[in-house]
């Protein structure tokens, strides 16, 4: 700092000094205001002190914290703390903010009229603040009573201090240096933060987590669906086979009952009836399979497989009723024998009872024998037909059951193939969506990485000059006379 600079504009001299170190730095970005900022913790007495100071120093302007903008640098800062207790740690932030662009700080312990030990509090304040930051070691401290309960205000010492320092050229110079120091410190820390990607860190972490979540959810949903499909198909196989068997069993017992109550007259239509019932059961099972498989598809959010063409109407082989000529003949012979026996018995009975009625007895015996023969032969034929029918129904339903079981197995297998293919297609579509999301995230991550690298490069380029300028400013502040 030369005498010429000191004699001229101290602010311009400091700006020139910094620009000399780094021509890119032309202004600390703050506007000097020729005002005194009086501030302090809550109820410390700032407003009262301002009133007293305005009285005593009308040529100077005094303002409270809310009257000054962030980018304005007051000429001096009076930090008011009450004498009731020493300064608290939470108050350091207040003074740091108030004095960030201003070197000239005066500590004022207020309400000294009521607190007799104010000197102890003042000494404690001085040492605490000095311990908080080196720059406050040389801060002058005074006691004030701006609005005493009794008597005149005690602000003389403060008034004197302000009056002597406010017009001091060196104070202005140091204020400007302090503004530069704060600006350079901020710039360096911002470059450091940007270069380290500190502001982006949270976003980058969130993006990485999102990326992991997207991929994990995709994997989980894929395996869940595959397992669900497998188990549903397995269930369908078991349940539908059971359903088909069940239907066969019930139609078997229903037709069995019909056969056991069969009469000769109903015999011809029974065959057609059995054929109809068999085809009805086939239709029911077919519809049951279709409904079950489409339920499975709906539950898995897949497309229901197209039901295949219905099976051809099954024709039932006729019951083997007609090929029993030998048996009929045998029955005829046996029946005739039985009838003859009965006829002889009856005619003998008549002859014994009334010999005159022998002829009539013969006729009656013949008639009764013939009738019995016919009845026995007919009955035997019907019973044998019923037995044949029962066996036939067994065969028909057994064939039906195996046909239906095969049909169920085939349809479930076909549905499994269709649904698996559909699932694979869906998985592929989902994989594409996931890949899209992941690549979007990757793109943003890349952008952040590039921006951080760019900021790091800028930091590396700018930091040496900024650090040199800061060192110069600090050296000036340390070297020059204190406030
Ligand atoms: N005895 C005594 N009381 C004072 C003195 N200065 C301020 N007070 C009292 O302290 C209280 C706060 O005073 P203010 O001047 O409003 O303090 P402030 O810091 O502006 O308060 P806020 O703006 O509300 O935070 C008031 O009740 C004043 O009467 C003083 O020198 N002596
Ligand atoms: Mg106030």
PDB file of C-alpha atoms in Angstrom, residues 182-475:
ATOM      1  CA  UNK A 182     -15.403 -12.515   2.278  1.00  0.00           C
ATOM      2  CA  UNK A 183     -16.010 -12.469  -1.480  1.00  0.00           C
ATOM      3  CA  UNK A 184     -12.838 -14.470  -2.193  1.00  0.00           C
ATOM      4  CA  UNK A 185     -13.575 -16.966   0.560  1.00  0.00           C
ATOM      5  CA  UNK A 186     -17.052 -17.487  -0.821  1.00  0.00           C
ATOM      6  CA  UNK A 187     -15.770 -17.876  -4.363  1.00  0.00           C
ATOM      7  CA  UNK A 188     -13.192 -20.434  -3.266  1.00  0.00           C
ATOM      8  CA  UNK A 189     -15.670 -22.430  -1.238  1.00  0.00           C
ATOM      9  CA  UNK A 190     -18.206 -22.328  -4.078  1.00  0.00           C
ATOM     10  CA  UNK A 191     -15.586 -23.579  -6.535  1.00  0.00           C
ATOM     11  CA  UNK A 192     -14.593 -26.273  -4.048  1.00  0.00           C
ATOM     12  CA  UNK A 193     -18.209 -27.347  -3.611  1.00  0.00           C
ATOM     13  CA  UNK A 194     -18.996 -27.303  -7.321  1.00  0.00           C
ATOM     14  CA  UNK A 195     -15.772 -29.119  -8.143  1.00  0.00           C
ATOM     15  CA  UNK A 196     -16.559 -31.808  -5.582  1.00  0.00           C
ATOM     16  CA  UNK A 197     -20.148 -31.970  -6.864  1.00  0.00           C
ATOM     17  CA  UNK A 198     -21.436 -31.376  -3.339  1.00  0.00           C
ATOM     18  CA  UNK A 199     -24.730 -29.841  -4.471  1.00  0.00           C
ATOM     19  CA  UNK A 200     -25.249 -32.614  -6.971  1.00  0.00           C
ATOM     20  CA  UNK A 201     -24.366 -35.362  -4.523  1.00  0.00           C
ATOM     21  CA  UNK A 202     -27.891 -35.756  -3.152  1.00  0.00           C
ATOM     22  CA  UNK A 203     -29.389 -35.895  -6.651  1.00  0.00           C
ATOM     23  CA  UNK A 204     -26.722 -38.341  -7.829  1.00  0.00           C
ATOM     24  CA  UNK A 205     -27.324 -40.605  -4.823  1.00  0.00           C
ATOM     25  CA  UNK A 206     -31.073 -40.446  -5.410  1.00  0.00           C
ATOM     26  CA  UNK A 207     -30.581 -41.317  -9.073  1.00  0.00           C
ATOM     27  CA  UNK A 208     -28.346 -44.282  -8.240  1.00  0.00           C
ATOM     28  CA  UNK A 209     -30.912 -45.566  -5.742  1.00  0.00           C
ATOM     29  CA  UNK A 210     -33.690 -45.113  -8.279  1.00  0.00           C
ATOM     30  CA  UNK A 211     -31.658 -47.018 -10.850  1.00  0.00           C
ATOM     31  CA  UNK A 212     -31.129 -49.927  -8.442  1.00  0.00           C
ATOM     32  CA  UNK A 213     -34.807 -49.922  -7.476  1.00  0.00           C
ATOM     33  CA  UNK A 214     -35.981 -49.976 -11.083  1.00  0.00           C
ATOM     34  CA  UNK A 215     -33.730 -52.904 -11.900  1.00  0.00           C
ATOM     35  CA  UNK A 216     -34.568 -54.826  -8.726  1.00  0.00           C
ATOM     36  CA  UNK A 217     -38.329 -54.345  -9.178  1.00  0.00           C
ATOM     37  CA  UNK A 218     -38.046 -55.565 -12.725  1.00  0.00           C
ATOM     38  CA  UNK A 219     -36.152 -58.714 -11.676  1.00  0.00           C
ATOM     39  CA  UNK A 220     -38.574 -59.420  -8.846  1.00  0.00           C
ATOM     40  CA  UNK A 221     -41.703 -58.912 -10.948  1.00  0.00           C
ATOM     41  CA  UNK A 222     -40.314 -61.156 -13.677  1.00  0.00           C
ATOM     42  CA  UNK A 223     -39.599 -64.072 -11.367  1.00  0.00           C
ATOM     43  CA  UNK A 224     -42.847 -63.561  -9.459  1.00  0.00           C
ATOM     44  CA  UNK A 225     -44.859 -63.807 -12.656  1.00  0.00           C
ATOM     45  CA  UNK A 226     -42.998 -66.864 -13.865  1.00  0.00           C
ATOM     46  CA  UNK A 227     -43.606 -68.631 -10.558  1.00  0.00           C
ATOM     47  CA  UNK A 228     -47.263 -67.563 -10.528  1.00  0.00           C
ATOM     48  CA  UNK A 229     -47.828 -68.898 -14.036  1.00  0.00           C
ATOM     49  CA  UNK A 230     -46.174 -72.208 -13.221  1.00  0.00           C
ATOM     50  CA  UNK A 231     -48.223 -72.748 -10.085  1.00  0.00           C
ATOM     51  CA  UNK A 232     -51.503 -71.680 -11.710  1.00  0.00           C
ATOM     52  CA  UNK A 233     -50.979 -74.108 -14.566  1.00  0.00           C
ATOM     53  CA  UNK A 234     -50.115 -76.867 -12.120  1.00  0.00           C
ATOM     54  CA  UNK A 235     -53.319 -76.166 -10.191  1.00  0.00           C
ATOM     55  CA  UNK A 236     -55.374 -76.053 -13.382  1.00  0.00           C
ATOM     56  CA  UNK A 237     -53.997 -79.444 -14.395  1.00  0.00           C
ATOM     57  CA  UNK A 238     -54.983 -81.060 -11.097  1.00  0.00           C
ATOM     58  CA  UNK A 239     -58.340 -79.340 -10.676  1.00  0.00           C
ATOM     59  CA  UNK A 240     -59.548 -79.861 -14.237  1.00  0.00           C
ATOM     60  CA  UNK A 241     -58.559 -83.548 -14.265  1.00  0.00           C
ATOM     61  CA  UNK A 242     -60.478 -83.956 -11.023  1.00  0.00           C
ATOM     62  CA  UNK A 243     -63.450 -82.088 -12.504  1.00  0.00           C
ATOM     63  CA  UNK A 244     -63.504 -84.364 -15.578  1.00  0.00           C
ATOM     64  CA  UNK A 245     -63.292 -87.528 -13.432  1.00  0.00           C
ATOM     65  CA  UNK A 246     -66.028 -86.229 -11.207  1.00  0.00           C
ATOM     66  CA  UNK A 247     -68.394 -85.546 -14.087  1.00  0.00           C
ATOM     67  CA  UNK A 248     -67.751 -89.043 -15.477  1.00  0.00           C
ATOM     68  CA  UNK A 249     -68.470 -90.662 -12.107  1.00  0.00           C
ATOM     69  CA  UNK A 250     -71.735 -88.831 -11.670  1.00  0.00           C
ATOM     70  CA  UNK A 251     -72.968 -89.521 -15.213  1.00  0.00           C
ATOM     71  CA  UNK A 252     -71.955 -93.155 -14.688  1.00  0.00           C
ATOM     72  CA  UNK A 253     -74.142 -93.494 -11.601  1.00  0.00           C
ATOM     73  CA  UNK A 254     -76.989 -91.566 -13.203  1.00  0.00           C
ATOM     74  CA  UNK A 255     -77.031 -93.798 -16.286  1.00  0.00           C
ATOM     75  CA  UNK A 256     -76.523 -96.893 -14.096  1.00  0.00           C
ATOM     76  CA  UNK A 257     -79.708 -96.063 -12.221  1.00  0.00           C
ATOM     77  CA  UNK A 258     -81.557 -95.605 -15.502  1.00  0.00           C
ATOM     78  CA  UNK A 259     -80.313 -98.988 -16.742  1.00  0.00           C
ATOM     79  CA  UNK A 260     -81.423-100.812 -13.591  1.00  0.00           C
ATOM     80  CA  UNK A 261     -84.965 -99.504 -14.054  1.00  0.00           C
ATOM     81  CA  UNK A 262     -84.983-100.282 -17.754  1.00  0.00           C
ATOM     82  CA  UNK A 263     -88.103-101.675 -19.402  1.00  0.00           C
ATOM     83  CA  UNK A 264     -88.279-103.311 -22.778  1.00  0.00           C
ATOM     84  CA  UNK A 265     -90.221-100.404 -24.212  1.00  0.00           C
ATOM     85  CA  UNK A 266     -87.639 -97.780 -23.284  1.00  0.00           C
ATOM     86  CA  UNK A 267     -84.741 -99.872 -24.483  1.00  0.00           C
ATOM     87  CA  UNK A 268     -84.459 -98.564 -28.069  1.00  0.00           C
ATOM     88  CA  UNK A 269     -84.305 -94.861 -27.063  1.00  0.00           C
ATOM     89  CA  UNK A 270     -81.849 -95.510 -24.226  1.00  0.00           C
ATOM     90  CA  UNK A 271     -78.896 -95.838 -26.560  1.00  0.00           C
ATOM     91  CA  UNK A 272     -79.608 -92.413 -28.113  1.00  0.00           C
ATOM     92  CA  UNK A 273     -80.101 -90.953 -24.649  1.00  0.00           C
ATOM     93  CA  UNK A 274     -76.703 -92.240 -23.464  1.00  0.00           C
ATOM     94  CA  UNK A 275     -75.071 -90.748 -26.560  1.00  0.00           C
ATOM     95  CA  UNK A 276     -76.659 -87.351 -25.808  1.00  0.00           C
ATOM     96  CA  UNK A 277     -75.598 -87.431 -22.174  1.00  0.00           C
ATOM     97  CA  UNK A 278     -72.019 -88.335 -23.085  1.00  0.00           C
ATOM     98  CA  UNK A 279     -71.829 -85.407 -25.503  1.00  0.00           C
ATOM     99  CA  UNK A 280     -73.359 -83.098 -22.889  1.00  0.00           C
ATOM    100  CA  UNK A 281     -70.661 -84.085 -20.392  1.00  0.00           C
ATOM    101  CA  UNK A 282     -67.980 -83.520 -23.015  1.00  0.00           C
ATOM    102  CA  UNK A 283     -69.445 -80.041 -23.596  1.00  0.00           C
ATOM    103  CA  UNK A 284     -69.571 -79.246 -19.872  1.00  0.00           C
ATOM    104  CA  UNK A 285     -65.967 -80.271 -19.305  1.00  0.00           C
ATOM    105  CA  UNK A 286     -64.917 -78.361 -22.396  1.00  0.00           C
ATOM    106  CA  UNK A 287     -66.647 -75.196 -21.116  1.00  0.00           C
ATOM    107  CA  UNK A 288     -65.184 -75.707 -17.619  1.00  0.00           C
ATOM    108  CA  UNK A 289     -61.672 -75.963 -19.027  1.00  0.00           C
ATOM    109  CA  UNK A 290     -62.157 -72.832 -21.133  1.00  0.00           C
ATOM    110  CA  UNK A 291     -63.488 -70.845 -18.161  1.00  0.00           C
ATOM    111  CA  UNK A 292     -60.727 -72.002 -15.810  1.00  0.00           C
ATOM    112  CA  UNK A 293     -57.951 -71.249 -18.282  1.00  0.00           C
ATOM    113  CA  UNK A 294     -59.328 -67.812 -19.061  1.00  0.00           C
ATOM    114  CA  UNK A 295     -59.511 -67.097 -15.291  1.00  0.00           C
ATOM    115  CA  UNK A 296     -55.859 -68.068 -15.001  1.00  0.00           C
ATOM    116  CA  UNK A 297     -54.984 -65.707 -17.857  1.00  0.00           C
ATOM    117  CA  UNK A 298     -56.984 -62.859 -16.306  1.00  0.00           C
ATOM    118  CA  UNK A 299     -55.330 -63.317 -12.950  1.00  0.00           C
ATOM    119  CA  UNK A 300     -51.892 -63.203 -14.530  1.00  0.00           C
ATOM    120  CA  UNK A 301     -52.922 -60.232 -16.695  1.00  0.00           C
ATOM    121  CA  UNK A 302     -52.250 -62.226 -19.829  1.00  0.00           C
ATOM    122  CA  UNK A 303     -54.333 -62.778 -22.942  1.00  0.00           C
ATOM    123  CA  UNK A 304     -56.654 -65.742 -22.545  1.00  0.00           C
ATOM    124  CA  UNK A 305     -55.717 -68.551 -24.953  1.00  0.00           C
ATOM    125  CA  UNK A 306     -58.160 -69.112 -27.811  1.00  0.00           C
ATOM    126  CA  UNK A 307     -60.286 -72.205 -27.063  1.00  0.00           C
ATOM    127  CA  UNK A 308     -59.515 -74.901 -29.649  1.00  0.00           C
ATOM    128  CA  UNK A 309     -62.147 -76.304 -32.018  1.00  0.00           C
ATOM    129  CA  UNK A 310     -64.645 -78.403 -30.038  1.00  0.00           C
ATOM    130  CA  UNK A 311     -63.983 -82.135 -30.189  1.00  0.00           C
ATOM    131  CA  UNK A 312     -66.062 -84.093 -32.750  1.00  0.00           C
ATOM    132  CA  UNK A 313     -69.310 -85.500 -31.395  1.00  0.00           C
ATOM    133  CA  UNK A 314     -68.424 -88.855 -29.939  1.00  0.00           C
ATOM    134  CA  UNK A 315     -70.532 -91.734 -31.154  1.00  0.00           C
ATOM    135  CA  UNK A 316     -71.368 -94.382 -28.623  1.00  0.00           C
ATOM    136  CA  UNK A 317     -71.078 -98.011 -29.792  1.00  0.00           C
ATOM    137  CA  UNK A 318     -74.460 -99.765 -29.478  1.00  0.00           C
ATOM    138  CA  UNK A 319     -74.981-102.062 -26.483  1.00  0.00           C
ATOM    139  CA  UNK A 320     -74.350-105.737 -27.377  1.00  0.00           C
ATOM    140  CA  UNK A 321     -77.958-106.803 -26.810  1.00  0.00           C
ATOM    141  CA  UNK A 322     -78.747-108.677 -30.014  1.00  0.00           C
ATOM    142  CA  UNK A 323     -76.137-111.408 -30.165  1.00  0.00           C
ATOM    143  CA  UNK A 324     -77.556-113.791 -27.634  1.00  0.00           C
ATOM    144  CA  UNK A 325     -79.427-116.245 -29.769  1.00  0.00           C
ATOM    145  CA  UNK A 326     -77.890-119.266 -28.048  1.00  0.00           C
ATOM    146  CA  UNK A 327     -78.818-117.987 -24.642  1.00  0.00           C
ATOM    147  CA  UNK A 328     -82.361-117.288 -25.853  1.00  0.00           C
ATOM    148  CA  UNK A 329     -82.704-120.763 -27.193  1.00  0.00           C
ATOM    149  CA  UNK A 330     -81.461-122.239 -23.938  1.00  0.00           C
ATOM    150  CA  UNK A 331     -83.922-120.056 -22.068  1.00  0.00           C
ATOM    151  CA  UNK A 332     -86.703-121.181 -24.344  1.00  0.00           C
ATOM    152  CA  UNK A 333     -85.869-124.816 -23.643  1.00  0.00           C
ATOM    153  CA  UNK A 334     -85.553-124.262 -19.899  1.00  0.00           C
ATOM    154  CA  UNK A 335     -88.660-122.066 -19.854  1.00  0.00           C
ATOM    155  CA  UNK A 336     -90.604-124.654 -21.858  1.00  0.00           C
ATOM    156  CA  UNK A 337     -89.524-127.388 -19.416  1.00  0.00           C
ATOM    157  CA  UNK A 338     -90.550-125.254 -16.483  1.00  0.00           C
ATOM    158  CA  UNK A 339     -93.907-124.409 -18.201  1.00  0.00           C
ATOM    159  CA  UNK A 340     -94.524-128.087 -18.988  1.00  0.00           C
ATOM    160  CA  UNK A 341     -93.833-129.004 -15.395  1.00  0.00           C
ATOM    161  CA  UNK A 342     -96.235-126.358 -14.146  1.00  0.00           C
ATOM    162  CA  UNK A 343     -98.852-127.450 -16.756  1.00  0.00           C
ATOM    163  CA  UNK A 344     -98.590-131.101 -15.629  1.00  0.00           C
ATOM    164  CA  UNK A 345     -98.753-130.092 -11.984  1.00  0.00           C
ATOM    165  CA  UNK A 346    -101.846-127.974 -12.513  1.00  0.00           C
ATOM    166  CA  UNK A 347    -103.635-130.636 -14.621  1.00  0.00           C
ATOM    167  CA  UNK A 348    -102.820-133.265 -11.956  1.00  0.00           C
ATOM    168  CA  UNK A 349    -104.218-131.023  -9.291  1.00  0.00           C
ATOM    169  CA  UNK A 350    -107.413-130.616 -11.242  1.00  0.00           C
ATOM    170  CA  UNK A 351    -107.670-134.370 -11.925  1.00  0.00           C
ATOM    171  CA  UNK A 352    -107.231-135.114  -8.218  1.00  0.00           C
ATOM    172  CA  UNK A 353    -109.803-132.567  -7.112  1.00  0.00           C
ATOM    173  CA  UNK A 354    -112.502-133.356  -9.596  1.00  0.00           C
ATOM    174  CA  UNK A 355    -112.011-136.243 -11.995  1.00  0.00           C
ATOM    175  CA  UNK A 356    -114.728-134.852 -14.227  1.00  0.00           C
ATOM    176  CA  UNK A 357    -112.752-131.831 -14.911  1.00  0.00           C
ATOM    177  CA  UNK A 358    -109.693-133.615 -16.285  1.00  0.00           C
ATOM    178  CA  UNK A 359    -110.003-132.015 -19.696  1.00  0.00           C
ATOM    179  CA  UNK A 360    -110.576-128.617 -18.259  1.00  0.00           C
ATOM    180  CA  UNK A 361    -107.603-129.198 -15.931  1.00  0.00           C
ATOM    181  CA  UNK A 362    -105.436-130.119 -18.882  1.00  0.00           C
ATOM    182  CA  UNK A 363    -106.400-126.943 -20.695  1.00  0.00           C
ATOM    183  CA  UNK A 364    -105.938-124.769 -17.603  1.00  0.00           C
ATOM    184  CA  UNK A 365    -102.577-126.410 -16.854  1.00  0.00           C
ATOM    185  CA  UNK A 366    -101.462-125.833 -20.428  1.00  0.00           C
ATOM    186  CA  UNK A 367    -102.529-122.185 -20.295  1.00  0.00           C
ATOM    187  CA  UNK A 368    -100.877-121.532 -16.893  1.00  0.00           C
ATOM    188  CA  UNK A 369     -97.705-123.381 -18.015  1.00  0.00           C
ATOM    189  CA  UNK A 370     -97.560-121.372 -21.236  1.00  0.00           C
ATOM    190  CA  UNK A 371     -98.089-118.050 -19.474  1.00  0.00           C
ATOM    191  CA  UNK A 372     -95.440-118.859 -16.879  1.00  0.00           C
ATOM    192  CA  UNK A 373     -93.030-119.914 -19.616  1.00  0.00           C
ATOM    193  CA  UNK A 374     -93.533-116.658 -21.448  1.00  0.00           C
ATOM    194  CA  UNK A 375     -93.144-114.632 -18.269  1.00  0.00           C
ATOM    195  CA  UNK A 376     -90.023-116.467 -17.085  1.00  0.00           C
ATOM    196  CA  UNK A 377     -88.365-116.203 -20.491  1.00  0.00           C
ATOM    197  CA  UNK A 378     -89.280-112.528 -20.786  1.00  0.00           C
ATOM    198  CA  UNK A 379     -88.102-111.737 -17.267  1.00  0.00           C
ATOM    199  CA  UNK A 380     -84.847-113.549 -17.722  1.00  0.00           C
ATOM    200  CA  UNK A 381     -84.290-111.660 -20.982  1.00  0.00           C
ATOM    201  CA  UNK A 382     -84.950-108.289 -19.349  1.00  0.00           C
ATOM    202  CA  UNK A 383     -82.629-108.991 -16.431  1.00  0.00           C
ATOM    203  CA  UNK A 384     -79.889-110.099 -18.755  1.00  0.00           C
ATOM    204  CA  UNK A 385     -80.438-106.974 -20.898  1.00  0.00           C
ATOM    205  CA  UNK A 386     -80.083-104.784 -17.794  1.00  0.00           C
ATOM    206  CA  UNK A 387     -76.829-106.503 -16.834  1.00  0.00           C
ATOM    207  CA  UNK A 388     -75.518-106.056 -20.360  1.00  0.00           C
ATOM    208  CA  UNK A 389     -76.550-102.401 -20.346  1.00  0.00           C
ATOM    209  CA  UNK A 390     -74.794-101.839 -17.026  1.00  0.00           C
ATOM    210  CA  UNK A 391     -71.547-103.283 -18.358  1.00  0.00           C
ATOM    211  CA  UNK A 392     -71.985-101.215 -21.516  1.00  0.00           C
ATOM    212  CA  UNK A 393     -72.442 -98.010 -19.503  1.00  0.00           C
ATOM    213  CA  UNK A 394     -69.283 -98.833 -17.558  1.00  0.00           C
ATOM    214  CA  UNK A 395     -67.375 -99.177 -20.780  1.00  0.00           C
ATOM    215  CA  UNK A 396     -68.867 -96.022 -22.277  1.00  0.00           C
ATOM    216  CA  UNK A 397     -68.063 -93.890 -19.201  1.00  0.00           C
ATOM    217  CA  UNK A 398     -64.570 -95.385 -18.867  1.00  0.00           C
ATOM    218  CA  UNK A 399     -63.875 -94.438 -22.481  1.00  0.00           C
ATOM    219  CA  UNK A 400     -65.404 -91.024 -21.845  1.00  0.00           C
ATOM    220  CA  UNK A 401     -63.175 -90.513 -18.817  1.00  0.00           C
ATOM    221  CA  UNK A 402     -59.978 -91.356 -20.612  1.00  0.00           C
ATOM    222  CA  UNK A 403     -60.992 -89.170 -23.567  1.00  0.00           C
ATOM    223  CA  UNK A 404     -61.764 -86.246 -21.257  1.00  0.00           C
ATOM    224  CA  UNK A 405     -58.560 -86.661 -19.230  1.00  0.00           C
ATOM    225  CA  UNK A 406     -56.556 -86.641 -22.397  1.00  0.00           C
ATOM    226  CA  UNK A 407     -58.448 -83.604 -23.639  1.00  0.00           C
ATOM    227  CA  UNK A 408     -57.833 -81.711 -20.369  1.00  0.00           C
ATOM    228  CA  UNK A 409     -54.131 -82.591 -20.400  1.00  0.00           C
ATOM    229  CA  UNK A 410     -53.795 -81.475 -24.030  1.00  0.00           C
ATOM    230  CA  UNK A 411     -55.629 -78.200 -23.481  1.00  0.00           C
ATOM    231  CA  UNK A 412     -53.701 -77.303 -20.313  1.00  0.00           C
ATOM    232  CA  UNK A 413     -50.451 -78.063 -22.090  1.00  0.00           C
ATOM    233  CA  UNK A 414     -51.434 -75.882 -25.046  1.00  0.00           C
ATOM    234  CA  UNK A 415     -52.530 -73.090 -22.685  1.00  0.00           C
ATOM    235  CA  UNK A 416     -49.226 -73.325 -20.822  1.00  0.00           C
ATOM    236  CA  UNK A 417     -47.332 -72.885 -24.061  1.00  0.00           C
ATOM    237  CA  UNK A 418     -49.471 -69.908 -25.158  1.00  0.00           C
ATOM    238  CA  UNK A 419     -49.368 -68.179 -21.777  1.00  0.00           C
ATOM    239  CA  UNK A 420     -45.614 -68.720 -21.406  1.00  0.00           C
ATOM    240  CA  UNK A 421     -45.046 -67.177 -24.819  1.00  0.00           C
ATOM    241  CA  UNK A 422     -47.320 -64.259 -23.922  1.00  0.00           C
ATOM    242  CA  UNK A 423     -45.472 -63.807 -20.626  1.00  0.00           C
ATOM    243  CA  UNK A 424     -42.147 -63.779 -22.448  1.00  0.00           C
ATOM    244  CA  UNK A 425     -43.447 -61.101 -24.821  1.00  0.00           C
ATOM    245  CA  UNK A 426     -44.699 -59.026 -21.910  1.00  0.00           C
ATOM    246  CA  UNK A 427     -41.407 -59.470 -20.085  1.00  0.00           C
ATOM    247  CA  UNK A 428     -39.587 -58.271 -23.121  1.00  0.00           C
ATOM    248  CA  UNK A 429     -41.783 -55.175 -23.358  1.00  0.00           C
ATOM    249  CA  UNK A 430     -41.214 -54.469 -19.674  1.00  0.00           C
ATOM    250  CA  UNK A 431     -37.497 -54.998 -20.084  1.00  0.00           C
ATOM    251  CA  UNK A 432     -37.548 -52.384 -22.818  1.00  0.00           C
ATOM    252  CA  UNK A 433     -39.376 -49.905 -20.579  1.00  0.00           C
ATOM    253  CA  UNK A 434     -36.911 -50.587 -17.763  1.00  0.00           C
ATOM    254  CA  UNK A 435     -33.978 -50.193 -20.113  1.00  0.00           C
ATOM    255  CA  UNK A 436     -35.446 -46.857 -21.207  1.00  0.00           C
ATOM    256  CA  UNK A 437     -35.771 -45.681 -17.607  1.00  0.00           C
ATOM    257  CA  UNK A 438     -32.270 -46.858 -16.747  1.00  0.00           C
ATOM    258  CA  UNK A 439     -30.745 -45.173 -19.764  1.00  0.00           C
ATOM    259  CA  UNK A 440     -32.564 -41.935 -18.886  1.00  0.00           C
ATOM    260  CA  UNK A 441     -31.110 -42.131 -15.381  1.00  0.00           C
ATOM    261  CA  UNK A 442     -27.690 -42.952 -16.793  1.00  0.00           C
ATOM    262  CA  UNK A 443     -27.894 -39.955 -19.090  1.00  0.00           C
ATOM    263  CA  UNK A 444     -28.668 -37.672 -16.162  1.00  0.00           C
ATOM    264  CA  UNK A 445     -25.879 -39.247 -14.111  1.00  0.00           C
ATOM    265  CA  UNK A 446     -23.503 -38.659 -17.005  1.00  0.00           C
ATOM    266  CA  UNK A 447     -24.644 -35.035 -17.229  1.00  0.00           C
ATOM    267  CA  UNK A 448     -23.926 -34.571 -13.534  1.00  0.00           C
ATOM    268  CA  UNK A 449     -20.534 -36.218 -13.879  1.00  0.00           C
ATOM    269  CA  UNK A 450     -19.672 -34.005 -16.843  1.00  0.00           C
ATOM    270  CA  UNK A 451     -20.873 -30.868 -15.057  1.00  0.00           C
ATOM    271  CA  UNK A 452     -18.906 -31.795 -11.940  1.00  0.00           C
ATOM    272  CA  UNK A 453     -15.796 -32.498 -13.998  1.00  0.00           C
ATOM    273  CA  UNK A 454     -16.245 -29.157 -15.726  1.00  0.00           C
ATOM    274  CA  UNK A 455     -16.641 -27.425 -12.370  1.00  0.00           C
ATOM    275  CA  UNK A 456     -13.561 -29.238 -11.080  1.00  0.00           C
ATOM    276  CA  UNK A 457     -11.585 -28.065 -14.119  1.00  0.00           C
ATOM    277  CA  UNK A 458     -12.809 -24.512 -13.561  1.00  0.00           C
ATOM    278  CA  UNK A 459     -11.887 -24.765  -9.898  1.00  0.00           C
ATOM    279  CA  UNK A 460      -8.407 -25.989 -10.762  1.00  0.00           C
ATOM    280  CA  UNK A 461      -8.027 -23.123 -13.208  1.00  0.00           C
ATOM    281  CA  UNK A 462      -9.399 -20.393 -10.956  1.00  0.00           C
ATOM    282  CA  UNK A 463      -8.316 -21.550  -7.519  1.00  0.00           C
ATOM    283  CA  UNK A 464      -4.628 -20.580  -7.594  1.00  0.00           C
ATOM    284  CA  UNK A 465      -5.397 -16.978  -8.562  1.00  0.00           C
ATOM    285  CA  UNK A 466      -8.246 -16.705  -6.052  1.00  0.00           C
ATOM    286  CA  UNK A 467      -6.098 -18.196  -3.321  1.00  0.00           C
ATOM    287  CA  UNK A 468      -3.274 -15.782  -4.163  1.00  0.00           C
ATOM    288  CA  UNK A 469      -5.672 -12.853  -4.028  1.00  0.00           C
ATOM    289  CA  UNK A 470      -7.076 -14.079  -0.707  1.00  0.00           C
ATOM    290  CA  UNK A 471      -3.583 -14.472   0.713  1.00  0.00           C
ATOM    291  CA  UNK A 472      -2.732 -10.936  -0.396  1.00  0.00           C
ATOM    292  CA  UNK A 473      -5.894  -9.531   1.173  1.00  0.00           C
ATOM    293  CA  UNK A 474      -5.247 -11.381   4.404  1.00  0.00           C
ATOM    294  CA  UNK A 475      -1.664 -10.244   4.519  1.00  0.00           C
TER     295      UNK A 475
END
